[in-house]
């Protein structure tokens, strides 16, 4: 069936479409209704059905005679290790670790927080939670203790799973002090922590609370999969909102399994016994969907990579992994390619490897800039597919679905709406009901409800915030908070966010949240944080800071303290390296800080003097301060 026909069917007969897709999943009880639309704007897929996600990811493949197939290849250049786990081995480890959790009193519906580096135990932990119906919440290792504490307080986990350390290229990052500080700060205390002791750095265990991972796993008895409702939560994944309180995106079990299985075959075009690799981190949605659940549910071999695109040891690392493990389809973020291109512009390290069986590269997490896509196409000579999605959606909204029909690629576009997603471009600031924009006109990218299976049903224990954040601006639609246009061929072009979220090395950050931290410095009167263009990371945050009257400490020391504060409160992942102290910030006559104008100055872009500006002279001062600090930055 062509893309066009498949898409039309998904729109005209969504229930039949998804019921058919659901045949790829093992159900314990089948559904009463494919789509329960009795309580709009809350929709539920596969209501009444029961299943277990871990069964679908592991046990059923073993039962089907594929136990010897490799489920997971852990490739860790930072430790010099490669380990392979067959489906049977992974199932057995997961069953045993599920026994550890059950032994610690974790029951169906309890939350388990996972703060782990890219080690196989991270996948074991997630799947073990799924096995016993516990709800996991993975927190990315690059977040600081305070961010971890806010997530602990929201999810209130019974147990926390962590490790002694992570490894960033060659630096050992002790995790345990961050975990201890987070638990000390959080109001909600876990009953137990299970700590993986890595040989390069051992953690101090707190008697009575902390347990040694290996000892617990060795002593545990395996437990079987429990049955959960399709609509029960599988996980919570926190993502940046516009304030310091992150949003707990909820994923259900049934719709998620169906959507991911469908996407593996139809979007990525991969067969169950092939090797699929996503170079991301389990702390992000990309890692949840396409390192752990998607490939395993589909029966693929998934590669888990503990390393970087460059520096572990060089810009040829990706090509080594693809060659050595026979990767057929690879998914990463454009920023990784920019890092590689910078070190190996002629692709010498690419040609040093046999990539003849490698079929396609998928890029997401940020806009795939056309020069990077063109370079990747020229070097790799395979389709390079930009695809667009979000933590909230769980799987791609816009893509070139290679498993259905390969459409012509247009640089700067993520191709067309994926079957299941009804993408519209609406007026950005409607008066009354929002009208749809014409082809080629920029507006707010919105998705007509109901969202397909796999997308978030709500936010964790925050139905009202879910409605307010996503469904209230355009009644009947989900607001993506991305702006863009759909061209005359139906191709989606995602251009920018409409809120204060910025994309730093494909990591999602809120400038509002960074501002809250900067403003907490005792010498700071007010501040503005914005994402400025960066040749490697796409964007990086830049802070402009006005001091309180009478502060006479050295400016350089205060700037350093502000940078350190953000690193300490949010984490190194924020890549907040520059705070500039200025006399005044430009504002409108009503007092709104003109962040967009300052960003244009920092980027060296053309801008129009805002008609509502209070004092145009301030822009000159800001330009001079930015110029002294080297903005716009040269490549
Ligand atoms: N634990 C602890 N610290 C971490 C971390 C983790 N899991 N992940 C990142 N950090 C730290 C980094 O060491 C760095 O610290 P530094 O400021 O002391 O150097 C900081 O957080 C920023 O990290 P990052 O933005 O990743 O920058 P980088 O310079 O280390 O690497 C790239 C740049 C482009 C190579 C890297 O971002 C990359 O590989 N990106 C791939 C994209 C990706 O994974 N996207 C996920 C969504 S698809
Ligand atoms: P996250 O929730 O961290 O996955 O970030 C989602 C956001 O990243 C989206 O809302 C977009 O702003 C951006 N994004 C992700 N993929 C793309 C893409 N292919 N093109 C443009 N922007 C993207």
mmCIF file with all atom_site columns, N, CA and C and ligand atoms in Angstrom, residues 140-142 168 171 173 175 279-281 284 286 308-310 332-333 335-336 339 364-365 505-507 536-537 567 572-573 575 577, ligand 1:
data_model
loop_
_atom_site.group_PDB
_atom_site.id
_atom_site.type_symbol
_atom_site.label_atom_id
_atom_site.label_alt_id
_atom_site.label_comp_id
_atom_site.label_asym_id
_atom_site.label_entity_id
_atom_site.label_seq_id
_atom_site.pdbx_PDB_ins_code
_atom_site.Cartn_x
_atom_site.Cartn_y
_atom_site.Cartn_z
_atom_site.occupancy
_atom_site.B_iso_or_equiv
_atom_site.pdbx_formal_charge
_atom_site.auth_seq_id
_atom_site.auth_comp_id
_atom_site.auth_asym_id
_atom_site.auth_atom_id
_atom_site.pdbx_PDB_model_num
ATOM   1   N N   . UNK A 1 140 ? 17.856 11.645 33.294 1.00 0.00 ? 140 UNK A N   1
ATOM   2   C CA  . UNK A 1 140 ? 19.113 11.743 32.557 1.00 0.00 ? 140 UNK A CA  1
ATOM   3   C C   . UNK A 1 140 ? 20.267 12.079 33.505 1.00 0.00 ? 140 UNK A C   1
ATOM   4   N N   . UNK A 1 141 ? 21.404 11.418 33.292 1.00 0.00 ? 141 UNK A N   1
ATOM   5   C CA  . UNK A 1 141 ? 22.551 11.571 34.181 1.00 0.00 ? 141 UNK A CA  1
ATOM   6   C C   . UNK A 1 141 ? 23.173 12.960 34.193 1.00 0.00 ? 141 UNK A C   1
ATOM   7   N N   . UNK A 1 142 ? 22.923 13.754 33.157 1.00 0.00 ? 142 UNK A N   1
ATOM   8   C CA  . UNK A 1 142 ? 23.533 15.089 33.095 1.00 0.00 ? 142 UNK A CA  1
ATOM   9   C C   . UNK A 1 142 ? 22.791 16.125 33.922 1.00 0.00 ? 142 UNK A C   1
ATOM   10  N N   . UNK A 1 168 ? 32.084 10.334 31.167 1.00 0.00 ? 168 UNK A N   1
ATOM   11  C CA  . UNK A 1 168 ? 31.936 11.309 30.093 1.00 0.00 ? 168 UNK A CA  1
ATOM   12  C C   . UNK A 1 168 ? 33.257 11.384 29.346 1.00 0.00 ? 168 UNK A C   1
ATOM   13  N N   . UNK A 1 171 ? 36.265 11.289 31.599 1.00 0.00 ? 171 UNK A N   1
ATOM   14  C CA  . UNK A 1 171 ? 36.055 11.783 32.970 1.00 0.00 ? 171 UNK A CA  1
ATOM   15  C C   . UNK A 1 171 ? 35.086 10.888 33.711 1.00 0.00 ? 171 UNK A C   1
ATOM   16  N N   . UNK A 1 173 ? 32.295 10.544 36.361 1.00 0.00 ? 173 UNK A N   1
ATOM   17  C CA  . UNK A 1 173 ? 31.345 11.450 37.032 1.00 0.00 ? 173 UNK A CA  1
ATOM   18  C C   . UNK A 1 173 ? 30.673 10.649 38.152 1.00 0.00 ? 173 UNK A C   1
ATOM   19  N N   . UNK A 1 175 ? 28.032 9.503  40.484 1.00 0.00 ? 175 UNK A N   1
ATOM   20  C CA  . UNK A 1 175 ? 26.584 9.749  40.526 1.00 0.00 ? 175 UNK A CA  1
ATOM   21  C C   . UNK A 1 175 ? 26.053 9.764  41.962 1.00 0.00 ? 175 UNK A C   1
ATOM   22  N N   . UNK A 1 279 ? 21.807 6.158  18.777 1.00 0.00 ? 279 UNK A N   1
ATOM   23  C CA  . UNK A 1 279 ? 22.837 6.755  19.625 1.00 0.00 ? 279 UNK A CA  1
ATOM   24  C C   . UNK A 1 279 ? 22.208 7.934  20.349 1.00 0.00 ? 279 UNK A C   1
ATOM   25  N N   . UNK A 1 280 ? 21.669 7.666  21.506 1.00 0.00 ? 280 UNK A N   1
ATOM   26  C CA  . UNK A 1 280 ? 21.083 8.706  22.340 1.00 0.00 ? 280 UNK A CA  1
ATOM   27  C C   . UNK A 1 280 ? 21.321 8.242  23.767 1.00 0.00 ? 280 UNK A C   1
ATOM   28  N N   . UNK A 1 281 ? 20.454 8.609  24.669 1.00 0.00 ? 281 UNK A N   1
ATOM   29  C CA  . UNK A 1 281 ? 20.633 8.209  26.067 1.00 0.00 ? 281 UNK A CA  1
ATOM   30  C C   . UNK A 1 281 ? 19.284 7.729  26.572 1.00 0.00 ? 281 UNK A C   1
ATOM   31  N N   . UNK A 1 284 ? 16.401 10.118 27.686 1.00 0.00 ? 284 UNK A N   1
ATOM   32  C CA  . UNK A 1 284 ? 15.522 10.873 26.791 1.00 0.00 ? 284 UNK A CA  1
ATOM   33  C C   . UNK A 1 284 ? 14.482 9.951  26.189 1.00 0.00 ? 284 UNK A C   1
ATOM   34  N N   . UNK A 1 286 ? 13.885 9.416  23.164 1.00 0.00 ? 286 UNK A N   1
ATOM   35  C CA  . UNK A 1 286 ? 14.473 8.686  22.034 1.00 0.00 ? 286 UNK A CA  1
ATOM   36  C C   . UNK A 1 286 ? 15.072 7.366  22.537 1.00 0.00 ? 286 UNK A C   1
ATOM   37  N N   . UNK A 1 308 ? 30.633 8.785  22.821 1.00 0.00 ? 308 UNK A N   1
ATOM   38  C CA  . UNK A 1 308 ? 30.242 10.024 22.143 1.00 0.00 ? 308 UNK A CA  1
ATOM   39  C C   . UNK A 1 308 ? 30.532 9.865  20.657 1.00 0.00 ? 308 UNK A C   1
ATOM   40  N N   . UNK A 1 309 ? 30.007 10.755 19.843 1.00 0.00 ? 309 UNK A N   1
ATOM   41  C CA  . UNK A 1 309 ? 30.325 10.678 18.410 1.00 0.00 ? 309 UNK A CA  1
ATOM   42  C C   . UNK A 1 309 ? 31.782 11.004 18.119 1.00 0.00 ? 309 UNK A C   1
ATOM   43  N N   . UNK A 1 310 ? 32.371 11.831 18.958 1.00 0.00 ? 310 UNK A N   1
ATOM   44  C CA  . UNK A 1 310 ? 33.798 12.177 18.779 1.00 0.00 ? 310 UNK A CA  1
ATOM   45  C C   . UNK A 1 310 ? 34.480 12.005 20.134 1.00 0.00 ? 310 UNK A C   1
ATOM   46  N N   . UNK A 1 332 ? 20.258 9.088  15.138 1.00 0.00 ? 332 UNK A N   1
ATOM   47  C CA  . UNK A 1 332 ? 20.926 9.970  16.099 1.00 0.00 ? 332 UNK A CA  1
ATOM   48  C C   . UNK A 1 332 ? 20.456 11.410 15.867 1.00 0.00 ? 332 UNK A C   1
ATOM   49  N N   . UNK A 1 333 ? 21.125 12.358 16.521 1.00 0.00 ? 333 UNK A N   1
ATOM   50  C CA  . UNK A 1 333 ? 20.726 13.763 16.404 1.00 0.00 ? 333 UNK A CA  1
ATOM   51  C C   . UNK A 1 333 ? 21.687 14.492 15.459 1.00 0.00 ? 333 UNK A C   1
ATOM   52  N N   . UNK A 1 335 ? 23.215 17.172 15.759 1.00 0.00 ? 335 UNK A N   1
ATOM   53  C CA  . UNK A 1 335 ? 24.374 17.739 16.461 1.00 0.00 ? 335 UNK A CA  1
ATOM   54  C C   . UNK A 1 335 ? 25.560 16.767 16.454 1.00 0.00 ? 335 UNK A C   1
ATOM   55  N N   . UNK A 1 336 ? 25.263 15.484 16.538 1.00 0.00 ? 336 UNK A N   1
ATOM   56  C CA  . UNK A 1 336 ? 26.342 14.482 16.523 1.00 0.00 ? 336 UNK A CA  1
ATOM   57  C C   . UNK A 1 336 ? 27.066 14.524 15.176 1.00 0.00 ? 336 UNK A C   1
ATOM   58  N N   . UNK A 1 339 ? 29.339 17.458 14.968 1.00 0.00 ? 339 UNK A N   1
ATOM   59  C CA  . UNK A 1 339 ? 30.588 17.202 15.706 1.00 0.00 ? 339 UNK A CA  1
ATOM   60  C C   . UNK A 1 339 ? 31.539 16.355 14.856 1.00 0.00 ? 339 UNK A C   1
ATOM   61  N N   . UNK A 1 364 ? 16.788 13.149 14.440 1.00 0.00 ? 364 UNK A N   1
ATOM   62  C CA  . UNK A 1 364 ? 15.716 13.874 15.149 1.00 0.00 ? 364 UNK A CA  1
ATOM   63  C C   . UNK A 1 364 ? 16.277 14.503 16.404 1.00 0.00 ? 364 UNK A C   1
ATOM   64  N N   . UNK A 1 365 ? 15.403 15.209 17.102 1.00 0.00 ? 365 UNK A N   1
ATOM   65  C CA  . UNK A 1 365 ? 15.796 15.848 18.359 1.00 0.00 ? 365 UNK A CA  1
ATOM   66  C C   . UNK A 1 365 ? 15.952 17.340 18.199 1.00 0.00 ? 365 UNK A C   1
ATOM   67  N N   . UNK A 1 505 ? 22.211 20.902 21.761 1.00 0.00 ? 505 UNK A N   1
ATOM   68  C CA  . UNK A 1 505 ? 22.744 19.581 21.397 1.00 0.00 ? 505 UNK A CA  1
ATOM   69  C C   . UNK A 1 505 ? 21.615 18.541 21.447 1.00 0.00 ? 505 UNK A C   1
ATOM   70  N N   . UNK A 1 506 ? 20.455 18.924 20.909 1.00 0.00 ? 506 UNK A N   1
ATOM   71  C CA  . UNK A 1 506 ? 19.264 18.069 20.879 1.00 0.00 ? 506 UNK A CA  1
ATOM   72  C C   . UNK A 1 506 ? 18.722 17.757 22.272 1.00 0.00 ? 506 UNK A C   1
ATOM   73  N N   . UNK A 1 507 ? 19.189 18.489 23.271 1.00 0.00 ? 507 UNK A N   1
ATOM   74  C CA  . UNK A 1 507 ? 18.610 18.356 24.605 1.00 0.00 ? 507 UNK A CA  1
ATOM   75  C C   . UNK A 1 507 ? 17.661 19.529 24.804 1.00 0.00 ? 507 UNK A C   1
ATOM   76  N N   . UNK A 1 536 ? 27.931 24.010 16.748 1.00 0.00 ? 536 UNK A N   1
ATOM   77  C CA  . UNK A 1 536 ? 27.925 22.583 17.082 1.00 0.00 ? 536 UNK A CA  1
ATOM   78  C C   . UNK A 1 536 ? 26.594 22.156 17.686 1.00 0.00 ? 536 UNK A C   1
ATOM   79  N N   . UNK A 1 537 ? 26.175 22.869 18.729 1.00 0.00 ? 537 UNK A N   1
ATOM   80  C CA  . UNK A 1 537 ? 25.013 22.412 19.490 1.00 0.00 ? 537 UNK A CA  1
ATOM   81  C C   . UNK A 1 537 ? 23.690 22.964 18.973 1.00 0.00 ? 537 UNK A C   1
ATOM   82  N N   . UNK A 1 567 ? 25.004 25.361 36.651 1.00 0.00 ? 567 UNK A N   1
ATOM   83  C CA  . UNK A 1 567 ? 25.558 24.012 36.547 1.00 0.00 ? 567 UNK A CA  1
ATOM   84  C C   . UNK A 1 567 ? 25.197 23.201 37.788 1.00 0.00 ? 567 UNK A C   1
ATOM   85  N N   . UNK A 1 572 ? 25.258 20.012 34.124 1.00 0.00 ? 572 UNK A N   1
ATOM   86  C CA  . UNK A 1 572 ? 26.139 20.345 33.002 1.00 0.00 ? 572 UNK A CA  1
ATOM   87  C C   . UNK A 1 572 ? 25.417 20.304 31.665 1.00 0.00 ? 572 UNK A C   1
ATOM   88  N N   . UNK A 1 573 ? 24.347 19.512 31.569 1.00 0.00 ? 573 UNK A N   1
ATOM   89  C CA  . UNK A 1 573 ? 23.637 19.375 30.300 1.00 0.00 ? 573 UNK A CA  1
ATOM   90  C C   . UNK A 1 573 ? 23.095 20.714 29.801 1.00 0.00 ? 573 UNK A C   1
ATOM   91  N N   . UNK A 1 575 ? 24.671 23.342 29.454 1.00 0.00 ? 575 UNK A N   1
ATOM   92  C CA  . UNK A 1 575 ? 25.728 23.997 28.666 1.00 0.00 ? 575 UNK A CA  1
ATOM   93  C C   . UNK A 1 575 ? 25.657 25.515 28.833 1.00 0.00 ? 575 UNK A C   1
ATOM   94  N N   . UNK A 1 577 ? 27.398 28.512 29.725 1.00 0.00 ? 577 UNK A N   1
ATOM   95  C CA  . UNK A 1 577 ? 28.802 28.873 29.939 1.00 0.00 ? 577 UNK A CA  1
ATOM   96  C C   . UNK A 1 577 ? 28.994 30.382 30.009 1.00 0.00 ? 577 UNK A C   1
HETATM 97  N N1  . LIG B 2 .   ? 26.139 12.449 32.812 1.00 0.00 ? 1   LIG B N1  1
HETATM 98  C C1  . LIG B 2 .   ? 26.883 13.476 33.273 1.00 0.00 ? 1   LIG B C1  1
HETATM 99  N N2  . LIG B 2 .   ? 27.228 14.537 32.530 1.00 0.00 ? 1   LIG B N2  1
HETATM 100 C C2  . LIG B 2 .   ? 26.796 14.579 31.267 1.00 0.00 ? 1   LIG B C2  1
HETATM 101 C C3  . LIG B 2 .   ? 26.011 13.559 30.708 1.00 0.00 ? 1   LIG B C3  1
HETATM 102 C C4  . LIG B 2 .   ? 25.678 12.460 31.539 1.00 0.00 ? 1   LIG B C4  1
HETATM 103 N N3  . LIG B 2 .   ? 24.927 11.460 31.095 1.00 0.00 ? 1   LIG B N3  1
HETATM 104 N N4  . LIG B 2 .   ? 25.733 13.875 29.426 1.00 0.00 ? 1   LIG B N4  1
HETATM 105 C C5  . LIG B 2 .   ? 26.331 15.050 29.167 1.00 0.00 ? 1   LIG B C5  1
HETATM 106 N N5  . LIG B 2 .   ? 26.974 15.474 30.282 1.00 0.00 ? 1   LIG B N5  1
HETATM 107 C C6  . LIG B 2 .   ? 27.775 16.674 30.408 1.00 0.00 ? 1   LIG B C6  1
HETATM 108 C C7  . LIG B 2 .   ? 28.903 16.699 29.409 1.00 0.00 ? 1   LIG B C7  1
HETATM 109 O O1  . LIG B 2 .   ? 30.047 16.025 29.897 1.00 0.00 ? 1   LIG B O1  1
HETATM 110 C C8  . LIG B 2 .   ? 29.167 18.173 29.250 1.00 0.00 ? 1   LIG B C8  1
HETATM 111 O O2  . LIG B 2 .   ? 29.888 18.591 30.392 1.00 0.00 ? 1   LIG B O2  1
HETATM 112 P P1  . LIG B 2 .   ? 30.976 19.776 30.316 1.00 0.00 ? 1   LIG B P1  1
HETATM 113 O O3  . LIG B 2 .   ? 30.201 21.041 30.279 1.00 0.00 ? 1   LIG B O3  1
HETATM 114 O O4  . LIG B 2 .   ? 31.724 19.592 31.599 1.00 0.00 ? 1   LIG B O4  1
HETATM 115 O O5  . LIG B 2 .   ? 31.803 19.524 29.116 1.00 0.00 ? 1   LIG B O5  1
HETATM 116 C C9  . LIG B 2 .   ? 27.781 18.778 29.380 1.00 0.00 ? 1   LIG B C9  1
HETATM 117 O O6  . LIG B 2 .   ? 26.986 17.797 30.073 1.00 0.00 ? 1   LIG B O6  1
HETATM 118 C C10 . LIG B 2 .   ? 27.114 19.092 28.068 1.00 0.00 ? 1   LIG B C10 1
HETATM 119 O O7  . LIG B 2 .   ? 26.948 17.878 27.341 1.00 0.00 ? 1   LIG B O7  1
HETATM 120 P P2  . LIG B 2 .   ? 26.662 17.834 25.779 1.00 0.00 ? 1   LIG B P2  1
HETATM 121 O O8  . LIG B 2 .   ? 25.704 18.922 25.435 1.00 0.00 ? 1   LIG B O8  1
HETATM 122 O O9  . LIG B 2 .   ? 26.293 16.452 25.400 1.00 0.00 ? 1   LIG B O9  1
HETATM 123 O O10 . LIG B 2 .   ? 28.022 18.313 25.153 1.00 0.00 ? 1   LIG B O10 1
HETATM 124 P P3  . LIG B 2 .   ? 29.362 17.572 24.828 1.00 0.00 ? 1   LIG B P3  1
HETATM 125 O O11 . LIG B 2 .   ? 30.300 18.687 24.499 1.00 0.00 ? 1   LIG B O11 1
HETATM 126 O O12 . LIG B 2 .   ? 29.760 16.605 25.875 1.00 0.00 ? 1   LIG B O12 1
HETATM 127 O O13 . LIG B 2 .   ? 29.047 16.754 23.492 1.00 0.00 ? 1   LIG B O13 1
HETATM 128 C C11 . LIG B 2 .   ? 27.918 16.325 21.411 1.00 0.00 ? 1   LIG B C11 1
HETATM 129 C C12 . LIG B 2 .   ? 28.522 17.389 22.347 1.00 0.00 ? 1   LIG B C12 1
HETATM 130 C C13 . LIG B 2 .   ? 27.284 16.994 20.218 1.00 0.00 ? 1   LIG B C13 1
HETATM 131 C C14 . LIG B 2 .   ? 29.022 15.414 20.968 1.00 0.00 ? 1   LIG B C14 1
HETATM 132 C C15 . LIG B 2 .   ? 26.873 15.556 22.228 1.00 0.00 ? 1   LIG B C15 1
HETATM 133 O O14 . LIG B 2 .   ? 25.896 16.421 22.703 1.00 0.00 ? 1   LIG B O14 1
HETATM 134 C C16 . LIG B 2 .   ? 26.186 14.446 21.506 1.00 0.00 ? 1   LIG B C16 1
HETATM 135 O O15 . LIG B 2 .   ? 26.709 13.394 21.230 1.00 0.00 ? 1   LIG B O15 1
HETATM 136 N N6  . LIG B 2 .   ? 24.932 14.588 21.210 1.00 0.00 ? 1   LIG B N6  1
HETATM 137 C C17 . LIG B 2 .   ? 24.191 13.525 20.567 1.00 0.00 ? 1   LIG B C17 1
HETATM 138 C C18 . LIG B 2 .   ? 22.791 13.848 20.640 1.00 0.00 ? 1   LIG B C18 1
HETATM 139 C C19 . LIG B 2 .   ? 22.004 13.135 21.647 1.00 0.00 ? 1   LIG B C19 1
HETATM 140 O O16 . LIG B 2 .   ? 22.437 12.287 22.376 1.00 0.00 ? 1   LIG B O16 1
HETATM 141 N N7  . LIG B 2 .   ? 20.754 13.545 21.683 1.00 0.00 ? 1   LIG B N7  1
HETATM 142 C C20 . LIG B 2 .   ? 19.756 13.038 22.566 1.00 0.00 ? 1   LIG B C20 1
HETATM 143 C C21 . LIG B 2 .   ? 18.390 13.251 21.987 1.00 0.00 ? 1   LIG B C21 1
HETATM 144 S S1  . LIG B 2 .   ? 18.223 12.476 20.393 1.00 0.00 ? 1   LIG B S1  1
#
